[in-house]
Amino acid sequence: MCGITGYTGSGKALPFLLQGMKCLEYRGYDSAGITLVGEALTTWKAKGRITELERMIDPALCPEHTGIGHTRWATHGVPSQLNAHPHNNMDDTISIIHNGIIENYMELKRELLGKGYVFASETDSEVVVHLIDDCWKNCGQDMLKALQKAVHRLQGSFALCVVTTYDPTRIYCLKKESPLVLGHSAEGSYCASDPTALLAGTREILAMEDGQIAVLSKNRIDLYDFDGQEVPAVFVHYPYDAESAQKGGYDSFMQKEIHEQPHAIRETLRGRFDADNRLIMEEIDSLGLNWSHLHRVYFIACGTAYHASIYGKTLLQRAAHISCIAETASEFRYEDPIVDEHTLCIFISQSGETADTLAAVRLAKERHAATVALTNVLGSSISRMCDATVYTCAGPEIAVASTKAYTTQLVMLVCLDLKIAEKLKAVFPEEEKLIRSLKSLPETVEKTLELEETMKEYAQLLIHQHDAYFIGRQLDYPTALEGALKLKEISYVHADAYYAGELKHGPIALIEPETVVVAIATQKDVAAKTFSNMQETLARGANVIFITDQDTDAQDFARVIRIPACMEELAPVPAAVLLQELAYFTAEGKGCDIDKPRNLAKSVTVE
Ligand code: AGP
């Protein structure tokens, strides 16, 4: 996510802004910028690291006491100096920084272009500064009134900071669905995306609520709702240090990112369905593929993303009755795959930089396949190599073990499969119900996270175990694979995943008293069979954790977790969240380094 920081007070703004932005570097970013306000606005922007920005600025020439700073995590518009924030209006009298997504930016941009506004960037954020400028001219040159008018035109999520030469000692902050915190001390007033960036100045913090506008000046902070009604500003003492602030008060980035999943799924789905629940995916509409001549679809990735590939493959093959193959990228290149101009290859990669996956893209392109990237990083290598790219909007994933990236990959794969099925003139069973269930997934995951204490209790079974086995059928199989991977990569407990039906063909020889078996049964057509497989392990003394949404009497002899109701096609999302928690609490109980497990890298850029 983008990083925001701002200061106005008796001190110089520049030093505070730079240290605040550096505190926010952990959020991940691709460009940075600063605006200082005196008699005029001075704005610097740089692609890359904050050090690039510092090279552009001579602090001795920056006496200003008011300013805003931004680190950009690109969502609309590739990383570049032009797309970096702050964005200024045409006469450089207003400057804004933004974190979030303006959903209706195209509509606003068309309207503003029609009024003669000229845009310098490809971003959604730039529409905000020109909209404010337009409102300011029509609101008696009252900035607060202009903001109240502008904010009612914005749809989507935003944390906005605005500075202006019309009022050079103030910063205006506006908040809806993206975090924004304020601080105050004898030296002035502060704002930032999270408290980390404020601690150098103050520990008296106020977290803005949705629908609020704050006016920061040297000696006070005034708070209003979007309709101009005053709201009491209540500050509290912030007890955490900087590192725990980056983790949002959680013990690790992984735990924070597990809990960010409702928001990440909401952001990934944002703008994907119109008012009639029709899917919006222009990236695929513009692919220029002859769908009637399509013979097969490959889903290609590594690690966790490969597990998502299996999910996407299974879902699409059922609905579209076209040959679908899920393959690990590291094998794809060496198997002389059947890939040609009648093939669509979908590459899934959180980082967009995994060497094996990029190599697979090159092979697919050599063979004239259509290529689509599904990635979490805008402007990543894979997005520049493929014919089209669809993005998850999980925000930076800091922990090495993937959590929110995985569940948002599953969500985006549902959307992608729906779009491909539409192009192939196929229809998902109960499609309307599926879309409704998809849109309520954030709430489903919120309910799932309420079960974490149960998973913490069940993790005690694993802390002293050397081995664990995960079993599932159909869409429960990628969940079993992902659960096993999570457990082994952060707790170092050896874990294997099997098709439940395969257990009796050998692996059941491994089951002995106290062996832990995690059985996942959320797919109604095969749940009873998985239930039988589970009982075969119980008969040999296994300790079973049973994840299901089916009615069962298994609670008499197994530890049963029922996932919140959702369509079975989507059950792998809450099930994955439970298994993330199981792995997390096992690793925590073993005292492992959860965010940085031994031997692992966040992005494997070597083959
Ligand atoms: C997942 O927990 C691992 N960190 C790893 O398997 C990862 O999913 C894999 O390396 C692929 O990375 P990518 O999604 O960035 O391509």
XYZ file of C-alpha atoms and ligand atoms in Angstrom:
623
model
C 0.000 0.000 0.000
C 1.087 3.595 -0.460
C 2.683 5.492 2.408
C 1.499 8.944 3.445
C 3.098 11.476 5.797
C 2.543 15.169 6.492
C 3.624 17.896 8.922
C 2.784 21.492 9.704
C 4.246 23.343 12.689
C 7.091 25.374 14.100
C 9.813 23.056 12.808
C 11.023 22.448 9.261
C 8.792 20.028 7.365
C 11.404 18.302 5.162
C 13.329 16.323 7.811
C 10.128 15.014 9.371
C 8.681 14.006 5.998
C 11.796 12.103 4.914
C 12.125 10.185 8.190
C 8.412 9.408 8.106
C 8.599 8.062 4.555
C 11.568 5.898 5.493
C 9.538 4.450 8.370
C 6.904 3.489 5.794
C 9.320 1.785 3.386
C 8.351 -1.605 4.855
C 4.980 -1.206 3.075
C 6.717 -1.645 -0.255
C 6.815 1.093 -2.892
C 8.139 1.894 -6.359
C 8.380 5.720 -6.320
C 8.273 8.648 -3.880
C 7.564 12.364 -3.762
C 7.296 15.432 -1.525
C 5.541 18.810 -1.717
C 6.600 21.691 0.537
C 4.341 24.716 0.891
C 5.550 28.302 1.282
C 4.528 31.206 -0.876
C 4.644 28.647 -3.679
C 4.411 24.871 -3.897
C 7.665 23.002 -4.466
C 7.259 19.378 -5.543
C 9.894 16.701 -6.102
C 9.121 13.188 -7.405
C 11.388 10.220 -8.197
C 10.934 6.672 -9.437
C 12.651 4.136 -7.196
C 13.907 4.578 -3.643
C 13.620 7.559 -1.315
C 17.364 8.093 -1.703
C 16.694 8.990 -5.347
C 14.334 11.685 -4.093
C 16.824 12.980 -1.543
C 19.396 13.465 -4.286
C 17.037 15.987 -5.889
C 16.578 18.130 -2.779
C 18.948 20.602 -1.084
C 17.707 20.816 2.537
C 19.455 24.178 2.989
C 16.978 25.627 0.490
C 13.907 24.150 2.194
C 12.822 26.295 5.172
C 9.113 25.484 4.750
C 7.086 24.461 7.823
C 4.342 22.614 5.965
C 4.543 19.647 3.614
C 3.344 16.188 2.557
C 5.287 13.122 1.483
C 4.275 9.895 -0.308
C 5.676 6.461 -1.153
C 3.712 4.910 -4.017
C 2.648 1.264 -4.422
C 1.305 1.398 -7.987
C -2.273 0.347 -8.639
C -3.167 2.429 -11.721
C -0.303 3.498 -13.989
C 3.109 1.898 -14.020
C 5.834 3.059 -11.637
C 7.291 6.284 -13.051
C 8.199 9.829 -12.018
C 5.069 11.189 -13.725
C 2.806 8.720 -11.923
C 4.498 9.310 -8.566
C 2.644 11.427 -6.004
C 2.134 14.279 -5.092
C -0.109 15.381 -7.944
C -0.602 19.124 -8.479
C -3.275 21.174 -10.190
C -2.400 23.015 -13.361
C -1.309 26.287 -11.746
C 0.598 24.551 -8.930
C -1.562 26.009 -6.175
C -2.923 22.690 -4.856
C -1.033 19.439 -4.223
C -2.412 16.057 -3.114
C -1.235 12.602 -2.107
C -3.513 9.551 -2.106
C -3.634 5.985 -0.812
C -6.473 3.808 -2.155
C -8.398 3.377 -5.410
C -10.758 5.951 -6.961
C -13.230 3.603 -8.617
C -14.995 6.215 -10.770
C -11.850 7.976 -11.903
C -12.503 7.454 -15.622
C -15.904 9.150 -15.391
C -14.397 12.064 -13.424
C -11.452 12.278 -15.809
C -13.727 12.554 -18.830
C -15.714 15.313 -17.098
C -12.578 17.249 -16.140
C -11.009 16.835 -19.567
C -14.206 18.310 -20.953
C -13.643 21.334 -18.722
C -10.186 21.811 -20.148
C -8.112 20.154 -17.463
C -4.857 18.615 -18.686
C -3.598 15.407 -17.068
C 0.097 14.680 -16.611
C -0.145 11.092 -15.322
C -1.938 7.754 -15.912
C -3.086 7.539 -12.305
C -6.562 7.472 -10.802
C -5.288 9.814 -8.040
C -4.664 12.790 -10.308
C -8.388 13.284 -10.909
C -8.687 14.294 -7.243
C -6.471 17.397 -7.442
C -8.232 18.694 -10.561
C -11.640 17.959 -9.044
C -10.665 19.924 -5.916
C -9.428 22.767 -8.106
C -12.748 22.824 -9.960
C -14.725 22.773 -6.709
C -12.548 25.458 -5.138
C -13.328 27.825 -7.995
C -17.038 27.252 -7.441
C -17.105 27.350 -3.624
C -16.163 30.936 -2.927
C -12.509 29.935 -2.708
C -13.195 28.178 0.623
C -10.977 25.076 0.698
C -12.979 23.203 3.339
C -16.205 23.724 1.405
C -14.442 22.726 -1.816
C -13.274 19.490 -0.212
C -16.720 18.731 1.146
C -18.106 19.145 -2.359
C -15.331 17.149 -4.049
C -15.421 14.249 -1.611
C -19.047 13.511 -2.411
C -18.045 12.916 -6.051
C -15.425 10.307 -5.161
C -16.246 6.568 -5.182
C -13.798 3.993 -3.881
C -11.208 4.067 -1.100
C -9.017 6.999 -0.197
C -6.708 8.493 2.389
C -5.996 11.953 0.988
C -3.738 14.805 2.120
C -4.119 18.199 0.487
C -1.924 21.310 0.761
C -2.427 24.638 -1.006
C -0.762 28.012 -1.431
C -4.187 29.527 -0.707
C -3.747 28.334 2.872
C -0.024 27.483 3.273
C -0.063 26.700 6.997
C -2.684 23.956 6.845
C -2.945 20.323 5.719
C -6.372 18.884 4.864
C -6.853 15.133 5.389
C -9.772 13.073 4.090
C -10.427 9.433 4.939
C -12.596 6.668 3.484
C -11.596 2.976 3.758
C -7.850 3.625 3.648
C -6.054 4.223 6.948
C -5.018 7.716 8.051
C -3.768 8.649 11.521
C -3.097 12.093 13.003
C -0.786 13.288 15.738
C -0.253 16.489 17.695
C 2.549 17.925 19.833
C 3.902 21.325 20.907
C 5.890 21.365 17.650
C 2.903 20.974 15.402
C 0.455 18.574 13.739
C 1.181 15.344 11.870
C -0.584 12.855 9.571
C 0.445 9.449 8.201
C -0.791 6.105 6.851
C 0.136 4.410 10.110
C 1.576 5.478 13.462
C 5.078 4.262 12.526
C 5.737 7.513 10.683
C 4.533 9.739 13.545
C 6.479 8.337 16.490
C 9.464 10.663 15.903
C 7.137 13.592 16.511
C 4.463 12.397 18.909
C 2.749 9.455 20.563
C -0.565 11.274 20.925
C -2.432 9.661 18.059
C -5.908 9.854 16.556
C -7.073 7.281 13.985
C -9.444 9.003 11.556
C -12.787 7.341 10.870
C -14.375 6.873 7.455
C -16.224 9.987 6.323
C -14.019 12.501 8.130
C -12.081 15.581 7.045
C -9.311 16.890 9.318
C -7.799 20.372 9.163
C -4.259 20.371 10.593
C -2.566 23.612 11.652
C 0.414 24.332 13.872
C -1.533 24.642 17.111
C -4.657 22.529 16.541
C -6.459 19.851 14.602
C -10.130 20.291 13.699
C -12.249 17.342 12.650
C -15.433 17.359 10.521
C -17.636 14.842 8.813
C -18.014 14.988 5.024
C -21.046 17.258 5.465
C -19.117 19.812 7.500
C -20.401 18.890 10.969
C -17.690 19.234 13.662
C -16.520 15.963 15.250
C -14.623 15.792 18.547
C -10.916 15.047 18.095
C -9.852 12.577 20.800
C -6.160 11.619 20.925
C -4.826 8.557 22.731
C -1.310 7.633 23.798
C 0.199 5.111 21.366
C 1.987 2.367 23.384
C 3.838 0.473 20.615
C 7.358 1.039 19.307
C 8.078 1.608 15.597
C 8.574 -2.054 14.673
C 5.308 -3.196 16.234
C 3.587 -0.187 14.625
C 4.675 -1.479 11.188
C 3.006 -4.742 12.142
C -0.156 -2.916 13.131
C 0.150 -4.181 16.672
C 0.351 -7.820 15.528
C 3.285 -10.026 16.562
C 4.400 -10.606 12.977
C 3.771 -9.415 9.439
C 2.293 -12.826 8.663
C -0.308 -12.489 11.398
C -1.094 -8.945 10.203
C -1.429 -10.153 6.607
C -3.670 -13.061 7.637
C -5.970 -10.485 9.205
C -5.731 -8.146 6.205
C -7.419 -10.731 3.981
C -10.977 -9.359 4.233
C -9.650 -5.955 3.126
C -7.373 -7.463 0.465
C -10.256 -9.484 -1.012
C -12.503 -6.406 -0.927
C -9.881 -4.332 -2.744
C -9.251 -7.111 -5.289
C -12.969 -7.272 -6.120
C -13.396 -3.499 -6.117
C -14.838 -2.331 -9.439
C -15.076 -5.867 -10.850
C -18.897 -6.052 -10.965
C -21.382 -3.463 -12.173
C -24.681 -2.619 -10.495
C -26.266 -5.665 -12.158
C -23.454 -7.945 -10.955
C -22.045 -8.227 -14.472
C -18.315 -8.939 -14.427
C -15.992 -6.136 -15.566
C -12.670 -7.433 -16.926
C -11.600 -5.254 -19.842
C -8.091 -6.696 -19.648
C -9.415 -9.955 -21.139
C -11.889 -8.285 -23.493
C -8.934 -6.564 -25.165
C -6.846 -9.756 -25.376
C -7.561 -10.185 -29.086
C -7.776 -13.986 -28.815
C -9.869 -16.083 -31.236
C -11.854 -17.812 -28.516
C -13.734 -20.104 -30.884
C -10.391 -21.668 -31.884
C -9.152 -22.151 -28.327
C -8.170 -25.770 -27.584
C -6.699 -25.623 -24.105
C -5.876 -23.431 -21.130
C -2.717 -23.780 -19.039
C -2.381 -22.453 -15.491
C 1.316 -22.117 -14.679
C 3.082 -21.021 -11.468
C 5.331 -22.023 -8.578
C 4.754 -22.844 -4.919
C 1.662 -21.324 -3.401
C 0.719 -19.767 -6.735
C 0.840 -23.277 -8.250
C -1.737 -24.380 -5.711
C -3.906 -21.499 -6.883
C -3.298 -22.751 -10.438
C -4.822 -26.116 -9.584
C -7.836 -24.324 -8.140
C -8.273 -22.157 -11.235
C -7.811 -25.120 -13.560
C -10.383 -27.280 -11.750
C -12.980 -24.529 -11.651
C -12.662 -23.596 -15.321
C -12.599 -27.152 -16.660
C -15.861 -27.917 -14.840
C -17.632 -24.844 -16.208
C -16.227 -24.504 -19.717
C -15.539 -28.170 -20.631
C -12.263 -27.196 -22.226
C -8.988 -28.965 -21.600
C -7.273 -27.252 -18.666
C -3.830 -28.077 -17.313
C -2.132 -26.844 -14.130
C 1.628 -27.121 -14.276
C 4.585 -26.004 -12.177
C 6.603 -23.462 -14.125
C 9.867 -25.277 -13.356
C 8.568 -28.400 -15.148
C 6.557 -26.711 -17.893
C 9.637 -25.749 -19.849
C 11.128 -29.230 -19.962
C 8.105 -31.302 -20.887
C 7.743 -30.043 -24.475
C 4.197 -28.913 -23.616
C 1.399 -28.857 -26.187
C 1.322 -25.087 -26.539
C 0.472 -23.246 -29.746
C -1.698 -20.427 -31.114
C -4.769 -22.335 -29.890
C -3.531 -22.194 -26.298
C -4.148 -19.674 -23.528
C -1.478 -19.667 -20.810
C -2.292 -18.043 -17.475
C 0.724 -17.290 -15.270
C 0.167 -16.664 -11.570
C 2.851 -14.915 -9.547
C 2.540 -12.699 -6.472
C 5.862 -10.972 -7.129
C 5.750 -11.147 -10.898
C 9.507 -11.837 -10.767
C 9.826 -15.614 -10.192
C 12.504 -16.813 -12.577
C 10.897 -20.175 -13.377
C 7.596 -18.522 -14.150
C 9.162 -15.838 -16.340
C 11.027 -18.537 -18.260
C 7.741 -20.341 -18.808
C 6.242 -17.117 -20.167
C 9.066 -16.857 -22.705
C 8.461 -20.438 -23.897
C 4.705 -19.841 -24.233
C 5.279 -16.690 -26.268
C 7.787 -18.461 -28.523
C 5.004 -20.912 -29.321
C 2.484 -18.147 -30.068
C 0.203 -18.861 -27.122
C -1.886 -16.070 -25.688
C -0.448 -15.104 -22.300
C -2.171 -13.604 -19.257
C -0.428 -12.639 -16.013
C -2.190 -12.685 -12.640
C 0.059 -10.779 -10.267
C 0.104 -8.565 -7.192
C 2.777 -6.132 -8.343
C 1.904 -3.498 -10.923
C 4.670 -3.005 -13.456
C 6.379 -6.288 -12.497
C 8.339 -8.192 -15.139
C 5.553 -10.683 -15.779
C 3.056 -7.861 -16.374
C 5.348 -6.405 -19.033
C 5.902 -9.781 -20.746
C 2.333 -11.051 -21.026
C -0.358 -9.982 -23.487
C -2.686 -9.006 -20.634
C -2.469 -8.674 -16.854
C -5.052 -8.885 -14.103
C -4.024 -7.684 -10.669
C -4.791 -8.798 -7.181
C -4.876 -5.787 -4.875
C -3.540 -7.479 -1.769
C -0.995 -4.753 -1.139
C 2.618 -5.633 -0.360
C 3.056 -9.035 1.237
C 6.039 -8.735 3.570
C 6.030 -12.170 5.214
C 7.807 -14.816 3.138
C 4.914 -17.235 3.595
C 2.107 -16.194 1.299
C -1.345 -15.648 2.823
C -3.371 -12.706 1.468
C -1.701 -13.068 -1.936
C -2.976 -16.651 -2.133
C -6.577 -15.966 -1.190
C -6.733 -12.959 -3.516
C -5.305 -15.168 -6.294
C -8.190 -17.584 -5.728
C -10.664 -14.694 -5.827
C -9.188 -13.265 -9.015
C -9.140 -16.751 -10.591
C -12.882 -17.037 -10.025
C -13.309 -13.749 -11.880
C -10.906 -14.815 -14.626
C -12.609 -18.207 -15.046
C -16.014 -16.504 -15.209
C -14.716 -14.225 -17.959
C -13.102 -17.074 -19.933
C -16.268 -19.167 -19.637
C -18.242 -16.175 -20.934
C -15.890 -15.888 -23.914
C -16.349 -19.620 -24.566
C -20.103 -19.183 -24.320
C -20.236 -21.417 -21.280
C -22.021 -20.667 -18.033
C -20.977 -21.462 -14.484
C -23.549 -23.493 -12.555
C -25.572 -21.107 -10.356
C -23.438 -18.225 -11.636
C -25.491 -15.453 -10.045
C -25.363 -17.163 -6.658
C -21.608 -17.669 -7.085
C -21.071 -13.948 -7.745
C -23.139 -12.994 -4.712
C -21.168 -15.436 -2.575
C -17.926 -14.078 -4.045
C -18.839 -10.506 -3.149
C -19.587 -11.513 0.441
C -16.270 -13.333 0.841
C -14.711 -10.501 2.904
C -17.411 -11.023 5.535
C -17.008 -14.832 5.242
C -13.296 -14.472 5.968
C -14.000 -12.087 8.863
C -16.201 -14.781 10.402
C -13.486 -17.375 9.717
C -10.915 -15.296 11.569
C -13.157 -15.517 14.637
C -12.186 -19.219 14.790
C -8.512 -18.500 15.336
C -8.519 -19.451 19.028
C -9.735 -22.930 18.040
C -6.898 -23.236 15.528
C -4.473 -22.084 18.212
C -5.738 -24.888 20.445
C -5.442 -27.490 17.675
C -1.949 -26.293 16.799
C -0.834 -27.745 20.134
C -1.220 -31.178 18.447
C 1.472 -30.268 15.937
C 4.089 -28.489 18.010
C 5.802 -31.717 19.071
C 5.068 -33.650 15.877
C 7.602 -34.392 13.143
C 5.007 -35.217 10.475
C 1.529 -34.217 9.435
C -0.668 -35.208 6.505
C -3.267 -33.134 4.698
C -5.949 -34.822 2.581
C -8.676 -33.532 0.293
C -10.447 -34.203 -2.998
C -11.253 -31.944 -5.964
C -11.126 -28.283 -4.856
C -10.081 -29.447 -1.388
C -6.842 -30.821 -2.837
C -5.122 -27.467 -3.578
C -6.210 -26.426 -0.095
C -4.483 -29.511 1.327
C -1.346 -28.706 -0.667
C -1.344 -25.093 0.511
C -1.977 -26.089 4.134
C 0.917 -28.516 4.035
C 3.213 -25.924 2.467
C 2.295 -23.273 5.048
C 2.989 -25.673 7.899
C 6.355 -26.873 6.629
C 7.682 -23.495 5.478
C 7.158 -21.653 8.780
C 7.144 -24.388 11.477
C 9.487 -26.893 9.791
C 7.102 -29.747 10.620
C 7.303 -32.193 7.736
C 3.897 -32.099 5.995
C 2.590 -33.868 2.925
C -0.660 -33.469 1.042
C -2.454 -36.277 -0.723
C -5.612 -36.753 -2.693
C -7.764 -38.347 0.003
C -8.489 -41.217 -2.342
C -4.782 -41.914 -2.701
C -4.192 -42.518 1.006
C -5.005 -46.222 0.846
C -2.642 -46.683 -2.122
C 0.425 -46.360 0.099
C 0.639 -43.289 2.314
C -1.671 -44.781 4.954
C 1.303 -46.951 5.919
C 2.650 -43.828 7.565
C -0.313 -43.432 9.913
C 0.285 -44.502 13.476
C -1.090 -43.454 16.877
C -0.835 -39.667 17.407
C -0.075 -38.949 13.729
C -1.834 -35.708 12.853
C -4.113 -35.814 9.801
C -5.861 -32.683 8.546
C -8.858 -33.642 6.403
C -10.635 -31.025 4.306
C -14.137 -31.859 3.076
C -16.063 -28.897 1.694
C -17.078 -30.333 -1.703
C -20.433 -32.024 -1.250
C -20.080 -34.606 -4.057
C -16.944 -36.107 -2.515
C -17.190 -35.095 1.152
C -18.553 -38.473 2.245
C -15.626 -40.250 0.617
C -13.120 -37.975 2.321
C -14.968 -38.632 5.550
C -14.413 -42.366 5.026
C -10.733 -41.809 4.283
C -10.476 -39.795 7.469
C -12.064 -42.627 9.450
C -9.470 -45.035 8.027
C -6.794 -42.890 9.671
C -8.769 -42.624 12.912
C -8.925 -46.408 13.038
C -5.132 -46.378 13.150
C -4.933 -43.895 16.006
C -4.490 -40.653 14.111
C -5.349 -37.291 15.633
C -7.669 -35.752 13.047
C -8.475 -32.099 12.443
C -11.526 -32.059 10.189
C -12.333 -28.913 8.232
C -15.729 -28.990 6.625
C -18.935 -27.109 5.985
C -20.975 -30.320 5.711
C -23.213 -31.726 8.423
C -21.234 -34.358 10.268
C -21.248 -36.381 13.454
C -17.465 -36.466 13.399
C -17.202 -34.252 16.465
C -17.373 -37.410 18.577
C -13.924 -38.497 17.473
C -12.271 -35.683 15.546
C -11.552 -32.018 16.058
C -14.139 -30.504 13.709
C -13.974 -26.947 12.382
C -16.948 -25.776 10.397
C -16.185 -22.987 7.955
C -18.775 -20.206 7.584
C -21.401 -20.794 4.906
C -20.399 -19.962 1.351
C -20.713 -21.634 -2.044
C -18.561 -24.726 -2.181
C -16.566 -23.316 -5.104
C -15.353 -20.587 -2.717
C -14.856 -22.796 0.357
C -11.097 -23.069 -0.364
C -10.763 -19.410 0.680
C -11.976 -19.713 4.309
C -10.413 -23.176 4.519
C -7.039 -21.725 3.506
C -7.359 -19.022 6.162
C -7.894 -21.678 8.848
C -4.832 -23.608 7.694
C -2.771 -20.411 7.683
C -3.753 -19.924 11.310
C -2.929 -23.582 12.123
C 0.543 -23.203 10.634
C 1.019 -19.804 12.276
C 0.221 -20.994 15.791
C 2.318 -24.134 15.338
C 5.302 -22.012 14.303
C 4.639 -19.557 17.134
C 4.493 -22.435 19.616
C 7.825 -23.697 18.329
C 9.415 -20.242 18.534
C 10.196 -20.131 14.814
C 11.043 -16.950 12.889
C 7.641 -16.675 11.292
C 8.222 -13.772 8.889
C 11.633 -14.922 7.678
C 11.773 -18.753 7.710
C 15.177 -20.392 7.225
C 16.376 -21.067 3.653
C 13.480 -19.151 2.025
C 13.258 -15.934 -0.030
C 10.139 -13.910 -0.725
C 10.750 -13.901 -4.442
C 12.769 -16.713 -6.060
C 14.469 -14.843 -8.865
C 16.868 -17.711 -9.677
C 15.983 -21.022 -11.379
C 4.628 -19.279 -0.609
O 4.354 -19.240 0.787
C 6.107 -19.250 -0.908
N 6.660 -18.028 -0.438
C 6.442 -19.605 -2.346
O 5.941 -20.890 -2.598
C 5.876 -18.664 -3.440
O 4.484 -18.841 -3.533
C 6.511 -19.049 -4.780
O 7.899 -18.832 -4.682
C 5.947 -18.255 -5.963
O 6.199 -16.889 -5.781
P 5.428 -15.855 -6.743
O 3.972 -16.033 -6.457
O 5.948 -14.512 -6.368
O 5.754 -16.231 -8.166
